[in-house]
């Protein structure tokens, strides 16, 4: 059974802190993605990766970076958290033969 | 500029009737379309998809129609059930040989099924 896990369901951080959001998939997928979901804005792509150590900017990469050291793990990093990064963060991996993206349960991050 | 548009933020349908969710897109390069369903505090789950070479795809109670000339797709749910109440996201992608570069999502439509 397909599985994408995220390290935390809820997280509260202070402005200026460095934040790591971890995502792990067990399907041997090459493509992984980070989105954020905000009310009235839908899901927006932050970064994606199509192989180990490969990364590409999505639509809203500012204030974020990513790390893909192993195929199964894709990390999102907020170098210096700000209040406008309070959001629901969703990780996904892609099954290429069906184009389906499988999502993790999400991390609700609050920056105070 | 929003490339995938879901113009109805919410839709209310009576149980047993047909639910029709609409989606428009502007990027003619999109060649694959997906619908996702999302419950509160959960990640989106894949529902159904359609390739641009087709105009219809059916899976049980769910059917997706694609009108390429109008750049429009719709999701039909029939009959609608209480468990269908959720936010539905339309998504589109351009598949490039090296790997998919992510989905472009609409803002979502909140479907409410009334008993």
mmCIF file of C-alpha atoms in Angstrom:
data_model
loop_
_atom_site.group_PDB
_atom_site.id
_atom_site.type_symbol
_atom_site.label_atom_id
_atom_site.label_comp_id
_atom_site.label_asym_id
_atom_site.label_seq_id
_atom_site.Cartn_x
_atom_site.Cartn_y
_atom_site.Cartn_z
ATOM 1 C CA UNK A 1 0.000 0.000 0.000
ATOM 2 C CA UNK A 2 1.237 3.430 -0.995
ATOM 3 C CA UNK A 3 2.532 5.535 1.853
ATOM 4 C CA UNK A 4 3.779 9.106 2.218
ATOM 5 C CA UNK A 5 4.548 10.235 5.746
ATOM 6 C CA UNK A 6 5.350 13.648 7.147
ATOM 7 C CA UNK A 7 7.298 14.085 10.354
ATOM 8 C CA UNK A 8 4.784 16.267 12.179
ATOM 9 C CA UNK A 9 1.044 16.899 11.916
ATOM 10 C CA UNK A 10 1.204 20.157 13.849
ATOM 11 C CA UNK A 11 4.126 22.480 14.472
ATOM 12 C CA UNK A 12 4.434 25.862 16.195
ATOM 13 C CA UNK A 13 7.581 27.915 15.640
ATOM 14 C CA UNK A 14 8.734 31.432 16.392
ATOM 15 C CA UNK A 15 9.605 34.063 13.825
ATOM 16 C CA UNK A 16 13.230 33.720 12.743
ATOM 17 C CA UNK A 17 13.579 30.048 13.653
ATOM 18 C CA UNK A 18 14.902 27.519 11.161
ATOM 19 C CA UNK A 19 12.265 24.905 10.425
ATOM 20 C CA UNK A 20 12.656 21.459 8.895
ATOM 21 C CA UNK A 21 9.703 19.574 7.455
ATOM 22 C CA UNK A 22 10.457 15.967 6.597
ATOM 23 C CA UNK A 23 8.715 13.752 4.090
ATOM 24 C CA UNK A 24 9.309 10.064 3.442
ATOM 25 C CA UNK A 25 7.775 7.834 0.784
ATOM 26 C CA UNK A 26 8.069 4.069 0.556
ATOM 27 C CA UNK A 27 7.157 3.603 -3.106
ATOM 28 C CA UNK A 28 10.568 4.125 -4.701
ATOM 29 C CA UNK A 29 9.213 7.150 -6.585
ATOM 30 C CA UNK A 30 11.700 9.459 -8.223
ATOM 31 C CA UNK A 31 9.536 12.581 -8.242
ATOM 32 C CA UNK A 32 8.621 14.329 -5.030
ATOM 33 C CA UNK A 33 6.919 17.663 -4.350
ATOM 34 C CA UNK A 34 6.205 20.206 -1.647
ATOM 35 C CA UNK A 35 3.007 22.273 -1.747
ATOM 36 C CA UNK A 36 1.374 24.685 0.619
ATOM 37 C CA UNK A 37 -2.369 25.028 0.970
ATOM 38 C CA UNK A 38 -3.984 28.277 2.041
ATOM 39 C CA UNK A 39 -7.692 29.163 2.212
ATOM 40 C CA UNK A 40 -8.912 30.592 -1.059
ATOM 41 C CA UNK A 41 -5.607 29.891 -2.810
ATOM 42 C CA UNK A 42 -5.692 26.115 -3.289
ATOM 43 C CA UNK A 43 -2.441 24.185 -3.443
ATOM 44 C CA UNK A 44 0.661 25.962 -4.657
ATOM 45 C CA UNK A 45 3.909 24.258 -5.632
ATOM 46 C CA UNK A 46 6.979 25.330 -3.641
ATOM 47 C CA UNK A 47 9.711 22.988 -4.855
ATOM 48 C CA UNK A 48 10.001 19.624 -6.532
ATOM 49 C CA UNK A 49 12.678 17.026 -7.131
ATOM 50 C CA UNK A 50 12.939 14.430 -9.872
ATOM 51 C CA UNK A 51 15.983 12.605 -8.555
ATOM 52 C CA UNK A 52 18.376 12.452 -5.646
ATOM 53 C CA UNK A 53 20.214 15.769 -5.230
ATOM 54 C CA UNK A 54 18.116 17.294 -8.007
ATOM 55 C CA UNK A 55 15.685 20.117 -7.217
ATOM 56 C CA UNK A 56 13.615 22.590 -9.127
ATOM 57 C CA UNK A 57 11.772 25.722 -8.012
ATOM 58 C CA UNK A 58 8.028 25.673 -8.173
ATOM 59 C CA UNK A 59 5.699 28.664 -8.245
ATOM 60 C CA UNK A 60 6.476 30.100 -4.801
ATOM 61 C CA UNK A 61 10.026 29.104 -3.739
ATOM 62 C CA UNK A 62 10.929 32.350 -1.952
ATOM 63 C CA UNK A 63 11.835 31.794 1.693
ATOM 64 C CA UNK A 64 12.210 28.040 1.253
ATOM 65 C CA UNK A 65 14.897 25.543 0.323
ATOM 66 C CA UNK A 66 14.866 21.766 -0.042
ATOM 67 C CA UNK A 67 17.111 18.789 0.385
ATOM 68 C CA UNK A 68 16.987 15.387 -1.328
ATOM 69 C CA UNK A 69 19.909 13.291 -0.133
ATOM 70 C CA UNK A 70 18.107 9.963 -0.433
ATOM 71 C CA UNK A 71 15.440 8.868 -2.876
ATOM 72 C CA UNK A 72 12.821 8.233 -0.229
ATOM 73 C CA UNK A 73 13.265 11.497 1.692
ATOM 74 C CA UNK A 74 12.494 15.065 0.633
ATOM 75 C CA UNK A 75 12.933 17.847 3.184
ATOM 76 C CA UNK A 76 11.535 21.369 3.108
ATOM 77 C CA UNK A 77 13.527 24.005 4.985
ATOM 78 C CA UNK A 78 12.384 27.408 6.143
ATOM 79 C CA UNK A 79 15.668 29.225 6.745
ATOM 80 C CA UNK A 80 14.099 31.961 8.855
ATOM 81 C CA UNK A 81 10.420 31.391 9.510
ATOM 82 C CA UNK A 82 8.041 34.298 9.064
ATOM 83 C CA UNK A 83 4.375 34.692 9.991
ATOM 84 C CA UNK A 84 3.316 34.604 6.328
ATOM 85 C CA UNK A 85 4.639 31.040 6.174
ATOM 86 C CA UNK A 86 1.890 29.895 8.522
ATOM 87 C CA UNK A 87 0.142 27.315 6.351
ATOM 88 C CA UNK A 88 -0.659 23.670 5.701
ATOM 89 C CA UNK A 89 2.314 21.998 4.024
ATOM 90 C CA UNK A 90 1.731 18.939 1.867
ATOM 91 C CA UNK A 91 4.317 16.571 0.494
ATOM 92 C CA UNK A 92 3.616 14.309 -2.479
ATOM 93 C CA UNK A 93 5.343 11.733 -4.624
ATOM 94 C CA UNK A 94 4.503 10.816 -8.184
ATOM 95 C CA UNK A 95 3.822 7.434 -9.729
ATOM 96 C CA UNK A 96 5.031 7.983 -13.273
ATOM 97 C CA UNK A 97 3.063 5.277 -15.041
ATOM 98 C CA UNK A 98 -0.262 6.680 -13.852
ATOM 99 C CA UNK A 99 0.710 10.321 -13.183
ATOM 100 C CA UNK A 100 -0.972 10.013 -9.786
ATOM 101 C CA UNK A 101 0.477 12.065 -6.976
ATOM 102 C CA UNK A 102 0.212 10.512 -3.545
ATOM 103 C CA UNK A 103 0.011 13.002 -0.723
ATOM 104 C CA UNK A 104 1.087 12.851 2.872
ATOM 105 C CA UNK A 105 -1.329 13.874 5.661
ATOM 106 C CA UNK A 106 0.076 17.404 5.824
ATOM 107 C CA UNK A 107 1.847 19.501 8.449
ATOM 108 C CA UNK A 108 0.007 22.485 9.834
ATOM 109 C CA UNK A 109 2.716 25.019 10.666
ATOM 110 C CA UNK A 110 2.008 28.087 12.757
ATOM 111 C CA UNK A 111 4.670 30.779 12.986
ATOM 112 C CA UNK A 112 4.165 33.221 15.841
ATOM 113 C CA UNK B 1 -2.312 34.548 -13.732
ATOM 114 C CA UNK B 2 -4.297 31.540 -12.639
ATOM 115 C CA UNK B 3 -3.873 28.691 -15.107
ATOM 116 C CA UNK B 4 -6.454 26.372 -13.557
ATOM 117 C CA UNK B 5 -9.714 27.905 -12.417
ATOM 118 C CA UNK B 6 -12.518 26.522 -10.335
ATOM 119 C CA UNK B 7 -15.001 29.334 -10.306
ATOM 120 C CA UNK B 8 -17.377 27.880 -7.736
ATOM 121 C CA UNK B 9 -15.930 28.014 -4.225
ATOM 122 C CA UNK B 10 -18.800 25.897 -2.964
ATOM 123 C CA UNK B 11 -21.626 23.729 -4.253
ATOM 124 C CA UNK B 12 -24.586 22.270 -2.398
ATOM 125 C CA UNK B 13 -26.341 19.167 -3.794
ATOM 126 C CA UNK B 14 -29.061 16.954 -2.429
ATOM 127 C CA UNK B 15 -28.181 13.364 -1.635
ATOM 128 C CA UNK B 16 -28.935 11.046 -4.555
ATOM 129 C CA UNK B 17 -28.720 13.797 -7.162
ATOM 130 C CA UNK B 18 -25.889 14.502 -9.569
ATOM 131 C CA UNK B 19 -22.992 16.737 -8.521
ATOM 132 C CA UNK B 20 -21.187 18.577 -11.308
ATOM 133 C CA UNK B 21 -17.910 20.300 -10.544
ATOM 134 C CA UNK B 22 -16.354 22.474 -13.200
ATOM 135 C CA UNK B 23 -12.801 23.448 -14.043
ATOM 136 C CA UNK B 24 -11.297 25.682 -16.727
ATOM 137 C CA UNK B 25 -7.687 25.980 -17.780
ATOM 138 C CA UNK B 26 -5.742 28.444 -19.870
ATOM 139 C CA UNK B 27 -2.469 26.644 -20.629
ATOM 140 C CA UNK B 28 -2.869 24.687 -23.873
ATOM 141 C CA UNK B 29 0.282 22.714 -23.013
ATOM 142 C CA UNK B 30 -1.535 20.825 -20.250
ATOM 143 C CA UNK B 31 -2.028 17.255 -21.390
ATOM 144 C CA UNK B 32 -3.150 15.435 -18.280
ATOM 145 C CA UNK B 33 -5.837 16.344 -15.785
ATOM 146 C CA UNK B 34 -6.642 14.984 -12.365
ATOM 147 C CA UNK B 35 -9.251 15.438 -9.672
ATOM 148 C CA UNK B 36 -8.385 15.193 -6.005
ATOM 149 C CA UNK B 37 -10.646 15.036 -3.006
ATOM 150 C CA UNK B 38 -9.653 16.487 0.342
ATOM 151 C CA UNK B 39 -11.156 16.116 3.785
ATOM 152 C CA UNK B 40 -10.206 18.570 6.556
ATOM 153 C CA UNK B 41 -6.847 17.826 8.229
ATOM 154 C CA UNK B 42 -5.962 15.183 5.632
ATOM 155 C CA UNK B 43 -3.850 15.199 2.488
ATOM 156 C CA UNK B 44 -5.618 15.192 -0.892
ATOM 157 C CA UNK B 45 -6.446 11.780 -2.328
ATOM 158 C CA UNK B 46 -6.522 11.000 -6.005
ATOM 159 C CA UNK B 47 -9.968 10.487 -7.458
ATOM 160 C CA UNK B 48 -9.861 10.222 -11.234
ATOM 161 C CA UNK B 49 -7.793 11.443 -14.164
ATOM 162 C CA UNK B 50 -8.018 11.959 -17.895
ATOM 163 C CA UNK B 51 -5.482 12.272 -20.661
ATOM 164 C CA UNK B 52 -5.885 14.931 -23.327
ATOM 165 C CA UNK B 53 -6.320 12.237 -25.963
ATOM 166 C CA UNK B 54 -9.647 11.245 -24.384
ATOM 167 C CA UNK B 55 -12.848 13.146 -23.790
ATOM 168 C CA UNK B 56 -14.331 10.957 -21.074
ATOM 169 C CA UNK B 57 -13.182 8.679 -18.294
ATOM 170 C CA UNK B 58 -15.432 6.795 -15.941
ATOM 171 C CA UNK B 59 -14.806 5.086 -12.620
ATOM 172 C CA UNK B 60 -17.857 3.922 -10.728
ATOM 173 C CA UNK B 61 -19.904 6.920 -9.652
ATOM 174 C CA UNK B 62 -17.288 9.351 -10.960
ATOM 175 C CA UNK B 63 -16.968 10.526 -14.553
ATOM 176 C CA UNK B 64 -14.649 13.197 -15.870
ATOM 177 C CA UNK B 65 -15.364 14.950 -19.157
ATOM 178 C CA UNK B 66 -12.774 16.930 -21.098
ATOM 179 C CA UNK B 67 -13.554 19.514 -23.766
ATOM 180 C CA UNK B 68 -10.180 20.485 -25.183
ATOM 181 C CA UNK B 69 -11.454 23.133 -27.552
ATOM 182 C CA UNK B 70 -13.162 24.920 -24.669
ATOM 183 C CA UNK B 71 -10.306 24.158 -22.244
ATOM 184 C CA UNK B 72 -12.886 22.871 -19.828
ATOM 185 C CA UNK B 73 -13.318 19.766 -17.760
ATOM 186 C CA UNK B 74 -15.975 18.627 -15.379
ATOM 187 C CA UNK B 75 -16.392 15.969 -12.733
ATOM 188 C CA UNK B 76 -19.760 14.269 -12.400
ATOM 189 C CA UNK B 77 -20.686 12.338 -9.288
ATOM 190 C CA UNK B 78 -23.861 10.303 -9.495
ATOM 191 C CA UNK B 79 -25.570 9.520 -7.251
ATOM 192 C CA UNK B 80 -24.123 11.914 -4.685
ATOM 193 C CA UNK B 81 -23.608 10.478 -1.203
ATOM 194 C CA UNK B 82 -22.986 12.159 2.177
ATOM 195 C CA UNK B 83 -19.388 10.869 2.195
ATOM 196 C CA UNK B 84 -18.743 12.876 -0.964
ATOM 197 C CA UNK B 85 -18.832 16.084 1.063
ATOM 198 C CA UNK B 86 -15.278 17.403 0.751
ATOM 199 C CA UNK B 87 -13.166 19.938 -1.113
ATOM 200 C CA UNK B 88 -12.460 18.893 -4.696
ATOM 201 C CA UNK B 89 -9.361 20.132 -6.479
ATOM 202 C CA UNK B 90 -8.905 20.120 -10.215
ATOM 203 C CA UNK B 91 -5.260 19.751 -11.283
ATOM 204 C CA UNK B 92 -3.403 19.831 -14.573
ATOM 205 C CA UNK B 93 0.065 18.942 -15.704
ATOM 206 C CA UNK B 94 2.451 18.917 -18.625
ATOM 207 C CA UNK B 95 4.295 15.670 -18.802
ATOM 208 C CA UNK B 96 7.870 16.130 -19.966
ATOM 209 C CA UNK B 97 10.097 13.169 -20.636
ATOM 210 C CA UNK B 98 12.449 13.736 -17.739
ATOM 211 C CA UNK B 99 9.760 13.624 -15.135
ATOM 212 C CA UNK B 100 6.645 15.454 -14.244
ATOM 213 C CA UNK B 101 7.214 18.959 -12.948
ATOM 214 C CA UNK B 102 4.351 19.156 -10.571
ATOM 215 C CA UNK B 103 0.670 19.778 -10.762
ATOM 216 C CA UNK B 104 -1.056 23.103 -11.142
ATOM 217 C CA UNK B 105 -4.099 23.152 -8.907
ATOM 218 C CA UNK B 106 -7.299 25.108 -8.933
ATOM 219 C CA UNK B 107 -8.460 26.769 -5.724
ATOM 220 C CA UNK B 108 -10.931 24.005 -4.978
ATOM 221 C CA UNK B 109 -14.692 23.623 -4.727
ATOM 222 C CA UNK B 110 -16.283 22.705 -1.424
ATOM 223 C CA UNK B 111 -19.024 20.164 -2.181
ATOM 224 C CA UNK B 112 -21.738 19.799 0.428
ATOM 225 C CA UNK B 113 -24.150 16.902 0.104
ATOM 226 C CA UNK B 114 -27.411 17.590 1.902
ATOM 227 C CA UNK B 115 -29.508 14.719 3.240
#
